[in-house]
Coordinates of C-alpha atoms in Angstrom, one line a residue:
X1016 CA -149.5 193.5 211.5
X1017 CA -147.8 194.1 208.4
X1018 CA -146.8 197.3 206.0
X1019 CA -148.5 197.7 202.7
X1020 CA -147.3 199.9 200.1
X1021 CA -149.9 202.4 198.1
X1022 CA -149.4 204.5 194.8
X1023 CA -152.2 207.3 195.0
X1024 CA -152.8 209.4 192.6
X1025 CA -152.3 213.3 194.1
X1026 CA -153.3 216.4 192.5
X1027 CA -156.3 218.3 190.7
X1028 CA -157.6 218.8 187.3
X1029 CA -155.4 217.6 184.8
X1030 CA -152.0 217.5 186.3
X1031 CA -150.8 214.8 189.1
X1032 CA -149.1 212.5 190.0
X1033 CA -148.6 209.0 191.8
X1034 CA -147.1 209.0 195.6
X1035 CA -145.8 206.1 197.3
X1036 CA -147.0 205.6 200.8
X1037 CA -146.6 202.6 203.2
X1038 CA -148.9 202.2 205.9
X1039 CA -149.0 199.0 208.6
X1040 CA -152.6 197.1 207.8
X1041 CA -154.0 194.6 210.0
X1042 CA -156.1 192.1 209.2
X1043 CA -159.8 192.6 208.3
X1044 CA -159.2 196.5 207.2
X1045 CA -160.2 197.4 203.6
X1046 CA -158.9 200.0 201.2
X1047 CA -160.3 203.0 203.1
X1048 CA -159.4 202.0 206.2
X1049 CA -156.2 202.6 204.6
X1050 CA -156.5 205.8 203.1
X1051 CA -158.0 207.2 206.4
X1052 CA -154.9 205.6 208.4
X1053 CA -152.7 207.4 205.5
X1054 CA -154.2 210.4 205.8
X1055 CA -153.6 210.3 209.9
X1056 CA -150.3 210.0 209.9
X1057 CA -148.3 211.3 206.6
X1058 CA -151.0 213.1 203.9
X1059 CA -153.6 215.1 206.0
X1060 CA -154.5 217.0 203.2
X1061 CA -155.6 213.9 201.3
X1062 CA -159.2 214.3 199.3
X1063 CA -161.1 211.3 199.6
X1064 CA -165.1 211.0 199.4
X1065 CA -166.7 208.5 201.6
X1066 CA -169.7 208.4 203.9
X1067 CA -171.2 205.8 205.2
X1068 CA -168.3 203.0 204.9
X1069 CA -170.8 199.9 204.2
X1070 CA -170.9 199.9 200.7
X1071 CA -174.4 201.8 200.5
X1072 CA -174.0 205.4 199.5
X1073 CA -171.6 205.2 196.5
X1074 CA -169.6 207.9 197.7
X1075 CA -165.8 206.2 197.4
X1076 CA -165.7 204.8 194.1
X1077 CA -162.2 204.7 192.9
X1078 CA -160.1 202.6 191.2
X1079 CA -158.3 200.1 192.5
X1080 CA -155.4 198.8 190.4
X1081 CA -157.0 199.9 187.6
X1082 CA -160.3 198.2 188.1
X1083 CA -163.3 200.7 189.2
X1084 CA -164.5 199.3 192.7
X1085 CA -165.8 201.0 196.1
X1086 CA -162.8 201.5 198.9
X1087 CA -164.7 200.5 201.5
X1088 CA -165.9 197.2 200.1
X1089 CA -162.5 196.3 199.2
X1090 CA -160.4 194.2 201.2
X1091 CA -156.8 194.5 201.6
X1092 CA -156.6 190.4 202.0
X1093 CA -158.0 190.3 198.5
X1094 CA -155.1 192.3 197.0
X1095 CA -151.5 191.5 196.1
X1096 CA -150.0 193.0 199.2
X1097 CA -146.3 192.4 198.3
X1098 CA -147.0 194.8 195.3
X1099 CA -147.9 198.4 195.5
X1100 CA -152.0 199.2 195.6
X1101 CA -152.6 202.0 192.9
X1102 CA -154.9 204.3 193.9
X1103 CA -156.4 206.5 190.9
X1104 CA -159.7 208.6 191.1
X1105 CA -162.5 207.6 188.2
X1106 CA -161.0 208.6 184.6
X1107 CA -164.4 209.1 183.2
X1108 CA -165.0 212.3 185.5
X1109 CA -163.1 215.3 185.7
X1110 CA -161.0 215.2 189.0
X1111 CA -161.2 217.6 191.3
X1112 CA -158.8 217.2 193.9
X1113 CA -157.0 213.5 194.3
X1114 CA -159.3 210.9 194.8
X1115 CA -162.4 213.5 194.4
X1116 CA -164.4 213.6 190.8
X1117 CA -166.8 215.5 189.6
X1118 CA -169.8 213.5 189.3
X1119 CA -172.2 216.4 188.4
X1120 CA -172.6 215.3 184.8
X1121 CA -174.3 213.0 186.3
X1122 CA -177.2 214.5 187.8
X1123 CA -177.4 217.0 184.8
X1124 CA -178.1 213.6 182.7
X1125 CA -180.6 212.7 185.3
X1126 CA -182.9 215.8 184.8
X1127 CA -183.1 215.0 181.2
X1128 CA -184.8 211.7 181.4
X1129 CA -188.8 211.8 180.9
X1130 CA -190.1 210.8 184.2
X1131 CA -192.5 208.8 185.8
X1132 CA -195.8 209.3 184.5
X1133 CA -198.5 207.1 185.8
X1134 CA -201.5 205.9 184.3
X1135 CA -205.1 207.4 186.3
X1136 CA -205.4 204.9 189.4
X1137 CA -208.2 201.8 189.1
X1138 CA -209.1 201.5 192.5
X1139 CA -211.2 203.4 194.5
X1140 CA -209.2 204.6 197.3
X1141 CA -207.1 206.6 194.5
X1142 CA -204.6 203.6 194.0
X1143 CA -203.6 200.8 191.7
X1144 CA -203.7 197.4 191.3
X1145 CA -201.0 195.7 190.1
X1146 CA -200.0 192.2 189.0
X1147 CA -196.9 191.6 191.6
X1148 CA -195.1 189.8 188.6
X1149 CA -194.6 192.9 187.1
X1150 CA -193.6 194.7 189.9
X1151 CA -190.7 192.1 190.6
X1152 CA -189.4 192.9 186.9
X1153 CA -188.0 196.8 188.1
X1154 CA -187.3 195.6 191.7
X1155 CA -183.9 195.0 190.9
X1156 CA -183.3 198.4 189.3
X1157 CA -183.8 200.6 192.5
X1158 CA -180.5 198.7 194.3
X1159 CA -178.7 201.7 192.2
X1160 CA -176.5 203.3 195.1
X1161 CA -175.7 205.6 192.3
X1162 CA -171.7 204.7 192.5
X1163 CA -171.1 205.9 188.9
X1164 CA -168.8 203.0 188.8
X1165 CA -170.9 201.9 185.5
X1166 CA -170.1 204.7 184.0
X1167 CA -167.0 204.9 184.8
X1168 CA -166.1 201.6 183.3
X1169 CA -168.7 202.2 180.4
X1170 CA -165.7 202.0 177.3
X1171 CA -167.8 204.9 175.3
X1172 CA -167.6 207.1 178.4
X1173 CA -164.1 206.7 179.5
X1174 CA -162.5 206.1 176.3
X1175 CA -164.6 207.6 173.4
X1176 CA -165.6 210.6 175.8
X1177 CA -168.6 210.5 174.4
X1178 CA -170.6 212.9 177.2
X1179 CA -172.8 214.8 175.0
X1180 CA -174.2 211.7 172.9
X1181 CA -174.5 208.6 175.5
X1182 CA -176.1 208.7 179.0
X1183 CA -174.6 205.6 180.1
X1184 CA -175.4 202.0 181.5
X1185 CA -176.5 203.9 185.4
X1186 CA -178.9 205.9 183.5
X1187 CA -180.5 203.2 180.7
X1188 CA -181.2 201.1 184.0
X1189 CA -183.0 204.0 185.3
X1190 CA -184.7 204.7 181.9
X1191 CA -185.7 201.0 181.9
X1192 CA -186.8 201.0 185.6
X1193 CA -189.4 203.8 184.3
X1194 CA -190.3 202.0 181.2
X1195 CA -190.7 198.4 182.2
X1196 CA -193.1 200.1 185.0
X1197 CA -196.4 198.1 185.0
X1198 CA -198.0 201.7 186.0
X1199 CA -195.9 204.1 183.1
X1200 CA -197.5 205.5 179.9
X1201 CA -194.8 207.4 178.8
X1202 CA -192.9 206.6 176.0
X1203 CA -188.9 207.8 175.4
X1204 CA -188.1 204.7 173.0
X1205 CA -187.4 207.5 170.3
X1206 CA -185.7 209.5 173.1
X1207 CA -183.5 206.4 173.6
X1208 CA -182.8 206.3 170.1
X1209 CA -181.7 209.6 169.2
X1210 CA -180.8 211.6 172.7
X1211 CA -179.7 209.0 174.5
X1212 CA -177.6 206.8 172.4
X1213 CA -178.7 203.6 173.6
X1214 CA -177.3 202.4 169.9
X1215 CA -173.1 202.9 171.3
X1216 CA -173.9 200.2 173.8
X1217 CA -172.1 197.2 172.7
X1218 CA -173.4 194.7 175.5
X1219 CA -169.8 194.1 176.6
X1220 CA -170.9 193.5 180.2
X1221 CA -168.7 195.7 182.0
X1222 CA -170.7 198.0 183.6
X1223 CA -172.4 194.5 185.2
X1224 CA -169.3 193.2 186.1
X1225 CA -168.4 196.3 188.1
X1226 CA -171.5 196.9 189.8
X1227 CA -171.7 196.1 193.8
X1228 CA -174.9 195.9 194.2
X1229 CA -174.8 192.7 191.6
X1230 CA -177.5 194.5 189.1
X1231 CA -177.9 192.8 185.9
X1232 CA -177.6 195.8 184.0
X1233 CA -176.5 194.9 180.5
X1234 CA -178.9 191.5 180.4
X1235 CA -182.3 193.0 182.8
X1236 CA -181.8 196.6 181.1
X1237 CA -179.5 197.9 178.1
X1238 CA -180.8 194.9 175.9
X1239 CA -184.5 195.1 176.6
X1240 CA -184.2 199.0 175.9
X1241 CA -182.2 197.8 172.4
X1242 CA -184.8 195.2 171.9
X1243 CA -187.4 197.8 172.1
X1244 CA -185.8 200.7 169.8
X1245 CA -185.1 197.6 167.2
X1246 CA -188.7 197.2 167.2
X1247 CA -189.7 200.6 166.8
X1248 CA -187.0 201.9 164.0
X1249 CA -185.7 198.3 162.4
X1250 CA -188.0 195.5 162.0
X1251 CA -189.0 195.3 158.7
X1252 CA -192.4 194.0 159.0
X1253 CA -193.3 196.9 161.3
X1254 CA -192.1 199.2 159.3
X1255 CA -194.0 198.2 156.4
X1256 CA -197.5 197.5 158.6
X1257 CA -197.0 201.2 159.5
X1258 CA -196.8 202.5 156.2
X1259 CA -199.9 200.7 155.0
X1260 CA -201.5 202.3 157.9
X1261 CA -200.4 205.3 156.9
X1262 CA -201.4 205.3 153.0
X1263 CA -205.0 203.7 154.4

């Protein structure tokens, strides 16, 4: 056994502080075993958000001297133990009550996105056939646990507060799992453009580096979805194929 010190960030909305705590850890425990052992015996009325404790449902993102991460995949061996863990609740989200945010931005975003649309199936049973080399492509896109951690991270959310203009990296990977889709026909590449603000993405890789699930975010989706809107608004030689269209 030995005692660990924690800073954690109490209060709600926009005024709070940081309280020391010291707990004894043993080993193998990780950040929110801590926080729950904190909460049973000094700070019952700690708010934390967790659920499943296995690094699948997103629910305790945090940050973790200073670095978004998920408590429950955090081990204590991993941290500097003879300094004090800071505890802070994501900065990009409004903060409801210590370690709680509100994440409902979020799911407002979410509703705004063109969904699936599917091309009329091929086969006659009513289903498609699909080339399973395409399929692999968006595979990797639904590991999302939805963690928000991206976002948090995402320099044009949490430091430009840029809300109203940019959806952020969690939702251009679900844009791009829709549009890479072998069976989609939609198109939001303009939506992308000029909604979305897939433009304030400067490929800095921080929403990948963040991600627990490992999703190659910035590389597998923000830069095909640039690639594409490039195509579409900036190439030249498009642009002037289109216009002799157009005049013909």
């Amino acid at each position: 056994m030995a005692e660990a010190r924690f800073q954690i960030w109490r209060g709600s909305g926009a005024s709070g502080e940081l309280v020391p705590y010291r707990t004894e850890v043993s080993p193998g425990m990780v950040v929110l075993d801590a926080v729950h052992q904190i909460q049973a015996e000094s700070a019952s009325d700690l708010a934390v958000r967790w659920n499943c404790k296995a690094g699948k449902c997103g629910s305790c993102s945090a940050e973790i001297n200073g670095k978004p991460r998920l408590m429950c995949m955090t081990r204590l061996a991993d941290l500097p133990l003879e300094q004090p863990i800071t505890l802070e609740p994501m900065r990009t989200f409004p903060v409801l009550k210590d370690l709680v945010t509100d994440v409902s931005w979020n799911y407002q975003v979410k509703k705004g996105i063109r969904g699936f649309a599917p091309r009329p199936a091929d086969a006659e049973d009513g289903t498609w056939r699909i080339d399973p080399v395409d399929v692999e492509r968006v595979q990797e896109f639904r590991k999302c646990i939805e963690c928000y951690l991206c976002q948090d991270v995402c320099h044009v959310l949490r430091d430009h507060h840029l809300h109203d203009a940019f959806i952020g990296p969690r939702f251009l990977l679900y844009s791009a799992a829709l549009e890479m889709h072998p069976l989609d026909t939609a198109d939001r590449v303009a939506e992308l453009k000029k909604e979305q603000g897939v433009g304030y993405c400067n490929i800095t890789k921080c929403c990948t580096q963040v991600c627990p699930e490992g999703i190659a975010i910035t590389d597998n989706a923000i830069i095909p979805l640039k690639e594409r809107v490039a195509d579409r608004f900036y190439d030249p030689v498009k642009a002037f194929w289109r216009m002799l269209r157009r005049s013909s």
